[in-house]
Every structure is written in structure tokens, then in C-alpha cells.
Coordinates of C-alpha atoms in Angstrom, one line a residue:
M832 CA 8.4 -85.1 -45.1
P833 CA 10.5 -82.8 -47.2
E834 CA 7.5 -80.5 -47.7
I835 CA 7.1 -80.2 -43.9
L836 CA 10.7 -79.4 -43.5
I837 CA 10.6 -76.9 -46.3
G838 CA 7.5 -75.2 -44.7
I839 CA 9.2 -75.1 -41.3
L840 CA 12.3 -73.7 -42.9
L841 CA 10.3 -71.0 -44.7
L842 CA 8.5 -70.1 -41.4
F843 CA 11.8 -69.9 -39.6
I844 CA 13.3 -67.7 -42.4
L845 CA 10.2 -65.4 -42.3
A846 CA 10.4 -65.1 -38.5
A847 CA 14.1 -64.3 -38.8
A848 CA 13.4 -61.7 -41.4
L849 CA 10.7 -60.1 -39.2
W850 CA 12.9 -60.2 -36.2
L851 CA 15.7 -58.7 -38.1
G852 CA 13.4 -55.9 -39.4
F853 CA 12.1 -55.2 -35.9
G854 CA 15.6 -55.2 -34.6
F855 CA 16.7 -52.7 -37.2
S856 CA 13.7 -50.6 -36.5
G857 CA 14.4 -50.5 -32.8
L858 CA 18.1 -49.9 -33.5
A859 CA 17.2 -47.0 -35.8
R860 CA 15.0 -45.5 -33.1
R861 CA 17.8 -45.8 -30.6
Q862 CA 20.2 -44.1 -32.9
N863 CA 18.2 -40.9 -33.5
G864 CA 21.3 -38.9 -32.5
L865 CA 23.4 -40.4 -35.3
P866 CA 23.9 -38.6 -38.6
E867 CA 21.5 -39.3 -41.4
R868 CA 24.3 -41.0 -43.3
L869 CA 24.4 -43.8 -40.8
A870 CA 20.7 -44.3 -41.0
Q871 CA 21.0 -44.4 -44.8
I872 CA 23.8 -47.0 -44.7
M873 CA 21.8 -49.1 -42.3
E874 CA 18.8 -48.9 -44.6
E875 CA 20.9 -49.9 -47.6
K876 CA 22.4 -52.8 -45.8
H877 CA 19.0 -53.9 -44.6
R878 CA 17.7 -53.8 -48.1
A879 CA 20.8 -55.6 -49.4
M880 CA 20.4 -58.3 -46.8
L881 CA 16.7 -58.7 -47.6
S882 CA 17.5 -58.9 -51.3
D883 CA 20.2 -61.5 -50.6
L884 CA 17.7 -63.3 -48.3
H885 CA 15.1 -63.4 -51.1
E886 CA 17.6 -64.6 -53.6
G887 CA 18.9 -67.2 -51.2
L888 CA 15.3 -68.3 -50.6
A889 CA 14.7 -68.6 -54.3
R890 CA 17.9 -70.6 -54.8
Q891 CA 17.2 -72.6 -51.7
G892 CA 13.8 -73.5 -53.0
D893 CA 15.3 -75.3 -56.0
R894 CA 17.6 -77.3 -53.8
L895 CA 15.3 -78.0 -50.8
N896 CA 14.2 -81.4 -52.0
S897 CA 17.8 -82.8 -51.9
S898 CA 19.6 -80.8 -49.1
A899 CA 16.9 -79.1 -47.0
A900 CA 18.6 -79.6 -43.6
E901 CA 22.1 -78.7 -44.9
N902 CA 20.8 -75.5 -46.5
A903 CA 18.8 -74.5 -43.5
E904 CA 21.8 -74.9 -41.2
R905 CA 24.0 -73.0 -43.6
L906 CA 21.4 -70.2 -44.0
R907 CA 20.9 -70.0 -40.2
S908 CA 24.7 -69.8 -39.7
A909 CA 25.0 -67.1 -42.4
V910 CA 22.2 -65.1 -41.0
T911 CA 23.5 -65.3 -37.5
Q912 CA 27.0 -64.3 -38.7
E913 CA 25.6 -61.4 -40.7
L914 CA 23.4 -60.2 -37.8
Q915 CA 26.4 -60.4 -35.4
F916 CA 28.5 -58.5 -37.8
T917 CA 25.8 -55.9 -38.2
R918 CA 25.4 -55.5 -34.5
D919 CA 29.1 -55.2 -34.0
A920 CA 29.4 -52.6 -36.8
L921 CA 26.5 -50.6 -35.4
E922 CA 27.9 -50.6 -31.9
K923 CA 31.3 -49.5 -33.1
L924 CA 29.8 -46.8 -35.3
Q925 CA 27.6 -45.6 -32.5
L926 CA 30.4 -45.4 -30.0
S927 CA 32.7 -43.7 -32.5
Q928 CA 30.0 -41.2 -33.5
S929 CA 29.1 -40.4 -29.9
A930 CA 32.7 -39.8 -28.9
S931 CA 33.2 -37.6 -32.0
L932 CA 30.1 -35.6 -31.3
A933 CA 31.0 -35.1 -27.6
Q934 CA 34.5 -34.0 -28.5
T935 CA 33.2 -31.6 -31.2
R936 CA 30.5 -30.2 -28.8
E937 CA 33.0 -29.6 -26.0
A938 CA 35.5 -27.9 -28.3
M939 CA 32.9 -25.6 -29.8
L940 CA 31.5 -24.7 -26.3
A941 CA 35.0 -24.0 -25.0
Q942 CA 35.8 -21.9 -28.1
S943 CA 32.5 -20.0 -27.9
A944 CA 32.9 -19.3 -24.2
E945 CA 36.4 -18.0 -24.7
Q946 CA 35.3 -15.8 -27.6
V947 CA 32.3 -14.4 -25.5
R948 CA 34.6 -13.6 -22.6
A949 CA 37.0 -11.8 -24.8
N950 CA 34.2 -9.8 -26.5
Q951 CA 32.7 -8.9 -23.1
E952 CA 36.1 -7.7 -21.7
L953 CA 36.7 -5.6 -24.9
I954 CA 33.2 -4.1 -24.8
Q955 CA 33.5 -3.3 -21.1
S956 CA 36.9 -1.7 -21.5
T957 CA 35.7 0.4 -24.5
L958 CA 32.6 1.5 -22.6
R959 CA 34.6 2.5 -19.5
N960 CA 37.0 4.6 -21.6
T961 CA 34.2 6.2 -23.6
T962 CA 32.2 6.9 -20.5
Q963 CA 35.1 8.6 -18.7
Q964 CA 35.9 10.7 -21.8
L965 CA 32.3 11.7 -22.2
T966 CA 31.9 12.5 -18.5
T967 CA 34.9 14.7 -18.5
A968 CA 33.9 16.5 -21.7
I969 CA 30.3 17.0 -20.4
E970 CA 31.4 18.3 -17.1
S971 CA 33.7 20.8 -18.7
L972 CA 31.0 21.9 -21.2
T973 CA 28.4 22.0 -18.5
K974 CA 30.5 24.3 -16.3
S975 CA 31.2 26.6 -19.2
V976 CA 27.6 26.7 -20.3
D977 CA 26.3 27.2 -16.8
G978 CA 28.5 30.2 -16.3
R979 CA 27.5 31.8 -19.5
L980 CA 23.8 31.0 -18.9
E981 CA 23.9 32.5 -15.5
Q982 CA 25.3 35.7 -16.9
I983 CA 22.9 35.9 -19.8
S984 CA 19.9 34.7 -17.7
G985 CA 20.4 37.4 -15.1
K986 CA 20.3 40.2 -17.7
V987 CA 17.5 38.6 -19.8
T988 CA 15.4 37.8 -16.8
E989 CA 15.6 41.4 -15.6
R990 CA 14.7 42.9 -18.9
L991 CA 12.0 40.3 -19.6
D992 CA 10.4 40.9 -16.2
E993 CA 10.2 44.6 -16.9
G994 CA 8.9 44.1 -20.4
F995 CA 6.4 41.4 -19.3
K996 CA 5.2 43.6 -16.5
K997 CA 4.5 46.6 -18.7
T998 CA 3.1 44.4 -21.5
N999 CA 0.7 42.6 -19.1
E1000 CA -0.5 45.8 -17.6
T1001 CA -1.1 47.3 -21.0
F1002 CA -2.7 44.1 -22.3
A1003 CA -5.0 43.7 -19.2
N1004 CA -6.2 47.3 -19.6
V1005 CA -6.8 46.9 -23.3
M1006 CA -8.7 43.5 -22.8
A1007 CA -10.8 45.0 -20.0
R1008 CA -11.8 47.9 -22.1
L1009 CA -12.4 45.7 -25.1
A1010 CA -14.6 43.4 -23.1
T1011 CA -16.6 46.3 -21.7
I1012 CA -17.0 47.7 -25.2
D1013 CA -17.9 44.4 -26.7
E1014 CA -20.5 43.7 -24.0
A1015 CA -22.0 47.1 -24.4
Q1016 CA -22.0 46.7 -28.2
K1017 CA -23.9 43.4 -27.8
K1018 CA -26.4 44.9 -25.5
I1019 CA -26.9 47.9 -27.8
D1020 CA -27.3 45.6 -30.8
G1021 CA -29.8 43.4 -29.0
L1022 CA -31.8 46.4 -27.8
T1023 CA -31.7 48.0 -31.2
T1024 CA -32.9 44.8 -32.9
N1025 CA -35.6 44.3 -30.2
M1026 CA -36.7 47.9 -30.4
V1027 CA -36.9 47.9 -34.2
S1028 CA -38.8 44.7 -34.2
L1029 CA -41.2 45.8 -31.4
Q1030 CA -41.7 49.2 -33.1
E1031 CA -42.5 47.5 -36.4
L1032 CA -44.8 45.1 -34.7
L1033 CA -46.6 47.6 -32.6
G1034 CA -46.6 50.4 -35.0
D1035 CA -49.4 48.9 -37.2
K1036 CA -52.9 48.2 -35.8
R1037 CA -53.2 44.9 -37.7
S1038 CA -49.8 43.7 -36.3
R1039 CA -50.9 44.7 -32.8
G1040 CA -54.1 42.8 -33.3
A1041 CA -52.4 39.7 -34.6
F1042 CA -49.9 39.9 -31.7
G1043 CA -52.7 39.9 -29.2
E1044 CA -54.6 37.1 -30.9
V1045 CA -51.5 34.9 -31.0
Q1046 CA -50.8 35.5 -27.3
L1047 CA -54.5 34.8 -26.4
E1048 CA -54.5 31.6 -28.5
A1049 CA -51.3 30.4 -26.8
L1050 CA -52.7 30.9 -23.3
V1051 CA -56.0 29.2 -24.1
R1052 CA -54.4 26.2 -25.8
N1053 CA -52.0 25.6 -23.0
I1054 CA -54.7 25.5 -20.2
L1055 CA -58.1 24.4 -21.6
P1056 CA -59.0 21.2 -23.4
P1057 CA -59.8 21.5 -27.1
S1058 CA -63.5 21.0 -26.5
A1059 CA -63.8 24.0 -24.3
Y1060 CA -62.9 26.7 -26.8
A1061 CA -63.1 27.9 -30.4
F1062 CA -61.1 30.6 -32.2
Q1063 CA -62.5 33.0 -34.8
Q1064 CA -66.0 31.8 -34.0
T1065 CA -68.8 33.5 -36.0
L1066 CA -71.9 34.3 -33.8
S1067 CA -75.5 34.5 -34.9
N1068 CA -75.3 38.3 -35.4
G1069 CA -72.5 37.8 -38.0
N1070 CA -69.7 39.1 -35.8
R1071 CA -66.6 37.0 -35.4
V1072 CA -65.0 36.8 -32.0
D1073 CA -61.3 36.1 -31.4
C1074 CA -62.0 33.3 -28.9
L1075 CA -65.2 31.7 -27.6
L1076 CA -64.9 29.9 -24.2
M1077 CA -67.6 27.1 -24.1
L1078 CA -68.1 26.8 -20.3
P1079 CA -70.7 24.7 -18.5
E1080 CA -74.0 26.2 -17.4
P1081 CA -74.9 28.6 -15.9
T1082 CA -71.9 30.5 -17.3
G1083 CA -72.3 29.3 -20.9
N1084 CA -70.3 30.7 -23.8
V1085 CA -68.0 33.6 -22.9
A1086 CA -66.6 35.8 -25.7
V1087 CA -63.0 36.9 -25.4
D1088 CA -61.7 39.7 -27.8
S1089 CA -58.2 41.0 -27.9
K1090 CA -57.7 44.8 -27.9
F1091 CA -54.4 46.8 -27.8
P1092 CA -54.9 50.6 -27.2
L1093 CA -51.2 51.5 -27.5
E1094 CA -50.8 54.7 -29.6
N1095 CA -52.2 57.2 -27.1
Y1096 CA -50.7 55.2 -24.2
H1097 CA -47.2 55.9 -25.7
R1098 CA -48.1 59.6 -26.2
M1099 CA -49.0 59.8 -22.6
F1100 CA -45.3 59.2 -21.6
A1101 CA -43.6 60.9 -24.5
A1102 CA -41.0 63.3 -23.2
E1103 CA -41.2 65.8 -26.1
L1104 CA -44.9 66.5 -25.4
S1105 CA -46.2 69.4 -23.3
E1106 CA -48.4 68.9 -20.3
G1107 CA -51.5 69.9 -22.4
D1108 CA -50.7 67.4 -25.1
R1109 CA -50.2 64.7 -22.4
A1110 CA -53.5 65.5 -20.9
Q1111 CA -55.1 65.3 -24.3
A1112 CA -53.4 61.9 -24.9
L1113 CA -54.7 60.6 -21.6
K1114 CA -58.2 61.7 -22.4
Q1115 CA -57.9 60.0 -25.8
F1116 CA -56.5 56.8 -24.2
K1117 CA -59.5 56.5 -21.9
S1118 CA -61.8 57.2 -24.8
D1119 CA -60.1 54.4 -26.8
V1120 CA -60.6 51.9 -24.0
K1121 CA -64.2 52.8 -23.6
K1122 CA -64.8 52.5 -27.4
H1123 CA -63.3 49.0 -27.2
V1124 CA -65.6 48.2 -24.2
D1125 CA -68.7 49.4 -26.1
A1126 CA -67.8 47.4 -29.2
I1127 CA -67.3 44.2 -27.2
S1128 CA -70.5 44.7 -25.3
E1129 CA -72.6 45.3 -28.4
K1130 CA -71.1 42.6 -30.6
Y1131 CA -70.3 39.7 -28.3
I1132 CA -73.0 39.7 -25.6
I1133 CA -76.0 38.0 -27.2
P1134 CA -79.0 36.8 -25.0
D1135 CA -79.6 33.0 -25.1
E1136 CA -76.4 32.5 -27.1
T1137 CA -73.5 33.9 -25.0
S1138 CA -73.0 34.7 -21.4
D1139 CA -74.3 38.0 -20.0
G1140 CA -70.7 39.2 -19.9
A1141 CA -67.6 39.3 -22.2
V1142 CA -63.8 39.6 -21.7
M1143 CA -61.5 42.2 -23.2
F1144 CA -58.0 40.8 -23.4
V1145 CA -55.2 43.4 -23.2
P1146 CA -51.8 41.8 -24.3
A1147 CA -49.6 44.3 -22.4
E1148 CA -49.3 44.1 -18.6
A1149 CA -48.2 47.8 -18.5
V1150 CA -51.4 49.0 -20.3
F1151 CA -53.5 46.8 -18.0
A1152 CA -51.8 48.2 -15.0
E1153 CA -52.3 51.8 -16.2
I1154 CA -56.1 51.1 -16.7
H1155 CA -56.6 49.4 -13.3
G1156 CA -54.2 51.5 -11.3
H1157 CA -55.1 55.0 -12.4
H1158 CA -58.5 54.8 -14.1
Q1159 CA -60.5 52.6 -11.8
D1160 CA -63.4 55.0 -11.3
D1161 CA -64.1 56.0 -14.9
V1162 CA -62.8 53.3 -17.2
V1163 CA -63.0 50.1 -15.1
D1164 CA -66.3 50.9 -13.6
Y1165 CA -67.7 51.8 -17.0
A1166 CA -66.5 48.4 -18.3
M1167 CA -68.2 46.6 -15.4
Q1168 CA -71.5 48.4 -16.2
K1169 CA -71.2 47.2 -19.7
R1170 CA -70.6 43.6 -18.4
V1171 CA -67.1 43.6 -19.9
W1172 CA -64.1 42.4 -17.8
I1173 CA -60.7 43.8 -18.7
V1174 CA -57.9 41.3 -18.3
S1175 CA -54.1 41.0 -18.9
P1176 CA -52.2 37.8 -19.7
T1177 CA -51.6 37.1 -16.0
T1178 CA -55.2 37.6 -15.0
M1179 CA -56.4 35.7 -18.1
M1180 CA -54.3 32.8 -17.0
A1181 CA -56.0 32.8 -13.6
I1182 CA -59.5 32.9 -15.3
L1183 CA -58.6 30.0 -17.6
N1184 CA -57.3 27.9 -14.7
T1185 CA -60.6 28.5 -12.8
A1186 CA -62.6 27.6 -16.0
R1187 CA -60.6 24.4 -16.3
A1188 CA -61.4 23.5 -12.7
V1189 CA -65.1 24.1 -13.3
I1190 CA -65.0 22.0 -16.5
K1191 CA -63.3 19.2 -14.7
D1192 CA -65.8 19.3 -11.9
V1193 CA -68.7 19.1 -14.3
E1194 CA -67.2 16.2 -16.2
T1195 CA -66.7 14.4 -12.9
R1196 CA -70.4 14.9 -12.0
K1197 CA -71.4 13.5 -15.4
Q1198 CA -69.4 10.4 -14.6
V1199 CA -71.0 9.9 -11.2
H1200 CA -73.8 7.5 -12.5
I1201 CA -71.2 5.5 -14.3
I1202 CA -69.1 5.2 -11.1
K1203 CA -72.3 4.2 -9.2
D1204 CA -73.1 1.5 -11.8
A1205 CA -69.6 0.2 -11.7
L1206 CA -69.7 0.0 -7.9
S1207 CA -73.1 -1.8 -8.0
K1208 CA -71.7 -4.4 -10.4
L1209 CA -68.6 -4.7 -8.2
G1210 CA -70.8 -5.3 -5.2
K1211 CA -72.7 -8.1 -7.0
E1212 CA -69.4 -9.7 -8.1
F1213 CA -68.1 -9.5 -4.5
S1214 CA -71.2 -11.2 -3.2
R1215 CA -70.8 -13.9 -5.7
F1216 CA -67.1 -14.2 -4.7
D1217 CA -68.1 -14.5 -1.0
T1218 CA -70.5 -17.4 -1.8
R1219 CA -68.0 -19.2 -3.9
M1220 CA -65.3 -18.7 -1.2
K1221 CA -67.6 -20.3 1.4
K1222 CA -68.1 -23.3 -0.9
L1223 CA -64.4 -23.5 -1.4
A1224 CA -63.8 -23.4 2.4
D1225 CA -66.3 -26.3 2.9
H1226 CA -64.5 -28.3 0.2
I1227 CA -61.2 -27.6 1.9
R1228 CA -62.6 -28.7 5.3
L1229 CA -64.0 -32.0 3.8
A1230 CA -60.7 -32.6 2.0
H1231 CA -58.8 -32.1 5.3
E1232 CA -61.1 -34.6 7.1
D1233 CA -60.6 -37.2 4.3
A1234 CA -56.8 -36.6 4.5
E1235 CA -56.9 -37.3 8.3
E1236 CA -58.8 -40.5 7.7
V1237 CA -56.4 -41.6 5.0
H1238 CA -53.5 -40.9 7.5
V1239 CA -55.1 -43.1 10.1
T1240 CA -55.5 -45.9 7.7
S1241 CA -51.9 -45.5 6.6
Q1242 CA -50.7 -45.8 10.2
K1243 CA -52.7 -49.0 10.6
I1244 CA -51.1 -50.5 7.5
S1245 CA -47.6 -49.5 8.6
R1246 CA -48.1 -51.1 12.0
R1247 CA -49.2 -54.4 10.4
F1248 CA -46.2 -54.4 8.0
A1249 CA -44.0 -53.8 11.1
Q1250 CA -45.5 -56.9 12.8
I1251 CA -45.0 -59.0 9.7
E1252 CA -41.3 -58.0 9.6
H1253 CA -40.8 -59.0 13.2
V1254 CA -42.7 -62.3 13.1
Q1255 CA -41.8 -64.8 15.9
L1256 CA -42.0 -68.7 16.1
D1257 CA -43.7 -70.6 18.8
E1258 CA -42.3 -73.7 20.5
S1259 CA -43.5 -75.9 17.6
G1260 CA -41.9 -73.7 15.0
V1261 CA -45.1 -72.2 13.8
P1262 CA -45.0 -68.4 13.0
V1263 CA -47.1 -66.3 15.4
L1264 CA -48.4 -62.8 14.6
E1265 CA -49.3 -60.4 17.3
V1266 CA -52.9 -59.5 17.1
L1267 CA -53.5 -55.8 16.6
S1268 CA -55.9 -54.1 18.9
D1269 CA -58.9 -52.5 17.3
E1270 CA -58.5 -49.4 19.4
P1271 CA -58.4 -46.4 17.0
I1272 CA -55.3 -44.3 16.8
V1273 CA -55.4 -40.8 18.1
G1274 CA -57.4 -38.8 15.7
E1275 CA -59.1 -41.9 14.1
D1276 CA -62.9 -41.7 13.7
S1277 CA -63.5 -45.2 12.1

């Protein structure tokens, strides 16, 4: 029996300690606004009480066998008194602290508000005084400065206008003249450079020949495919032609050689020459052209190897115009007799475009049999496609018919399920099913 009482007493004491701990914890949470010192005091008291409680429990354990009930009652009373004392102390401390904090807060707020109002009034007064003083000083200074500026501005503006007007007129005249001089100088420099370069290029026969060959090569490369021409081609007679156009039959290979009879052409229009010298230069010019025609006819027209005609390419449009415009009867007709056609860059371009069209037409004719074979194969494939399409149409038709039959059977099954769901009982309580007719549904074949 004493052991039971001791156990009950221990449980009671533990429960009281737990309750006290939770109470202090709740009290501490409710007192968040109190100073940290109060929380520390409460914690120390809590620890002291727990320490006393443990010591009391230790002492009480030695005396439990003899006076368990008395000690329990005494301990309960002491704990109750201590708890009540603690509650009272906490309540008084909380009330006192709250009142003190409220008074302090109100006093500080009142003092701060009063100080702020005083500062604002002082600042506003100072600003008003300063603003008035500055406004007065600025107005006075502005009037004085405006008066002086108006006087000075009138004189300065008048003099500046006169000076600017004269300066602008002078500057505009100078700039216009400088621009004119600069533009003229640029044109002169460009013309000088071009003239020097052109004279250096055209003054030497080899340079003129190279110039004509380069121009001819550029024209041919830009228009014809690579398989239709060859440059610096050596013929069977050992002569090398500037360009050999390999055209389809019956035209065949056409030799093109570049010639530039420029020296006597320039002498024909030289202002320092007399009429006799000009006539001699004209005669020599025609002789030069005929010599070039003879050389091309002899070197580059080879039976069974080249075409029965050749082309003489003149790189300068002016020289070509002189030949065809003023020497049609003697020079051009002579060249036609020799089966030599004289062309310029413009007419050469037209000839090359015509040759390209001929080459394209021949290549198209070569591909005709390939196109016919492809069309024949395509026809066979289309016939096979038509046969397979017919088979596919038959399969689709049969599948459609089967689908219709399946649909009819599905309707029958649905009707029978509907009758089963709406089964009725006869007078004796036996279920009666309505007999389905054997008439086919619309669209049913069997």
C-alpha cells in the first residue's frame, strides 16, 4: 500500500511539474513585450523551483514510508502557495511594466512631436526670410543686368550682323570656288591617270593584243559553257588561235582571233597632221585591216577541221564603227570574200548568245530519246497504277458491303437487348419475351 501511494504521489508531482512548466512557457509567450530581465528572473525562479522540487522529492523519498500522506499534503500546499505567489508576482510585474512602458512611450511621442513642430516652424521661417531676401536681390540684379545687356546687345548685334554678313559672303564665294577647283582637279587627275594608263596600254602592240585577248576571253566565259570553247588552241597547221568556238554541226569549229589596228587609226584623227598625211594614214589603216583579214583567212580556216569562215575580233567599238561606217565597200566586202567576219564586243556578244541558243537546242535534241524512254516507262507505271487502283476500288466496295451487313446484325442484337431490358410478366408471374419478327431491317440482305 505505501508503494502505491508513493507512486501516485510521484505521478502527481510530475504532473504538477509539467503543468507548471507549460504554465511558465505559456506565460513567457504571453509576456513577449516584457523586458528580457523579467524573462530571465522567471527562468531563474523556474529553475530554482524545479531544483527545490527535486530536492524535496529526494528528501520526501526517504520519508515516504512513514509519512507519505502528510508529506504529499504539505508538498501540495507548498506548491500551490508557490504557484499562487508566482502568478501574483507575474501579474503585478506585467501590469507595472505595461503601465511604465505606456507612460514612457506617450512621453517620448509627445516630446518628439513638439520638437518636430518647433523644427518645422524654424525651418519654414528661415526659408521664408531667405527666399524673400534672394528674390529681392535677384530682381534687383536682373534689372541691372538686363539694362546693361540690352545696351551691349544692341551694339554687339549690329556689329556682328555686319561682320557675319560680310564673312558669310566671302566664305561662300571662297568655298564655291574651292569646290569648283577641287572638282576640276579631281577630274583632271582622273583623266590624266586614265590617259596615261591607256596610252601605256595601247602604245605597245603586245599590250594591245593582250588587252583584246582578255576582253574576248571575258565575253566568251560569261556566255558560253566551258565545253563550247578553248583558248590558245593549236590547230593542225601549227598556228595557235586566240579562241576556238566548238559549235555543233554543220557550223563546226569557228576560230576567233583578236586584232587591234590602232596606230594608223589615231594618225587619221591627229590634228597636227596635214590632209596629205591623213590620207596616207587612212590608206595605211585600210591596208592594216586587210592584212589582218588575210592572216586570219590563211591561218585559221582549215578544211575538215574548222568552219569555212573565221571571226576577227576588234576590241574597240570606235575602230569597228570606222570600218563598217566608212569602209564598207573596200574593207568589209574584202573580208566577206575572205570568209572573215569583223566583229566588235557588242556584236560578238550577239554572236555568242546565238551560239549558246544553238548549243542548247542541240543538247535538247540529244535528250529527246531519253525523254521518250522516260515517258514510256511512266506510261507503263501509270497502267500498272490503274490496274491496282481498280483492285483497290473492288476491295473497298466489298468492305463497304461487309460493313453494311455487320451494321444490320448489330441492329438486331441491339433490339434483342432492348426487349430483354423491358421484359414483362404474364398473369402467372412467368417472364414473357416479345418474339422478334424475322423481317430484315432496311438495308439487310440476310
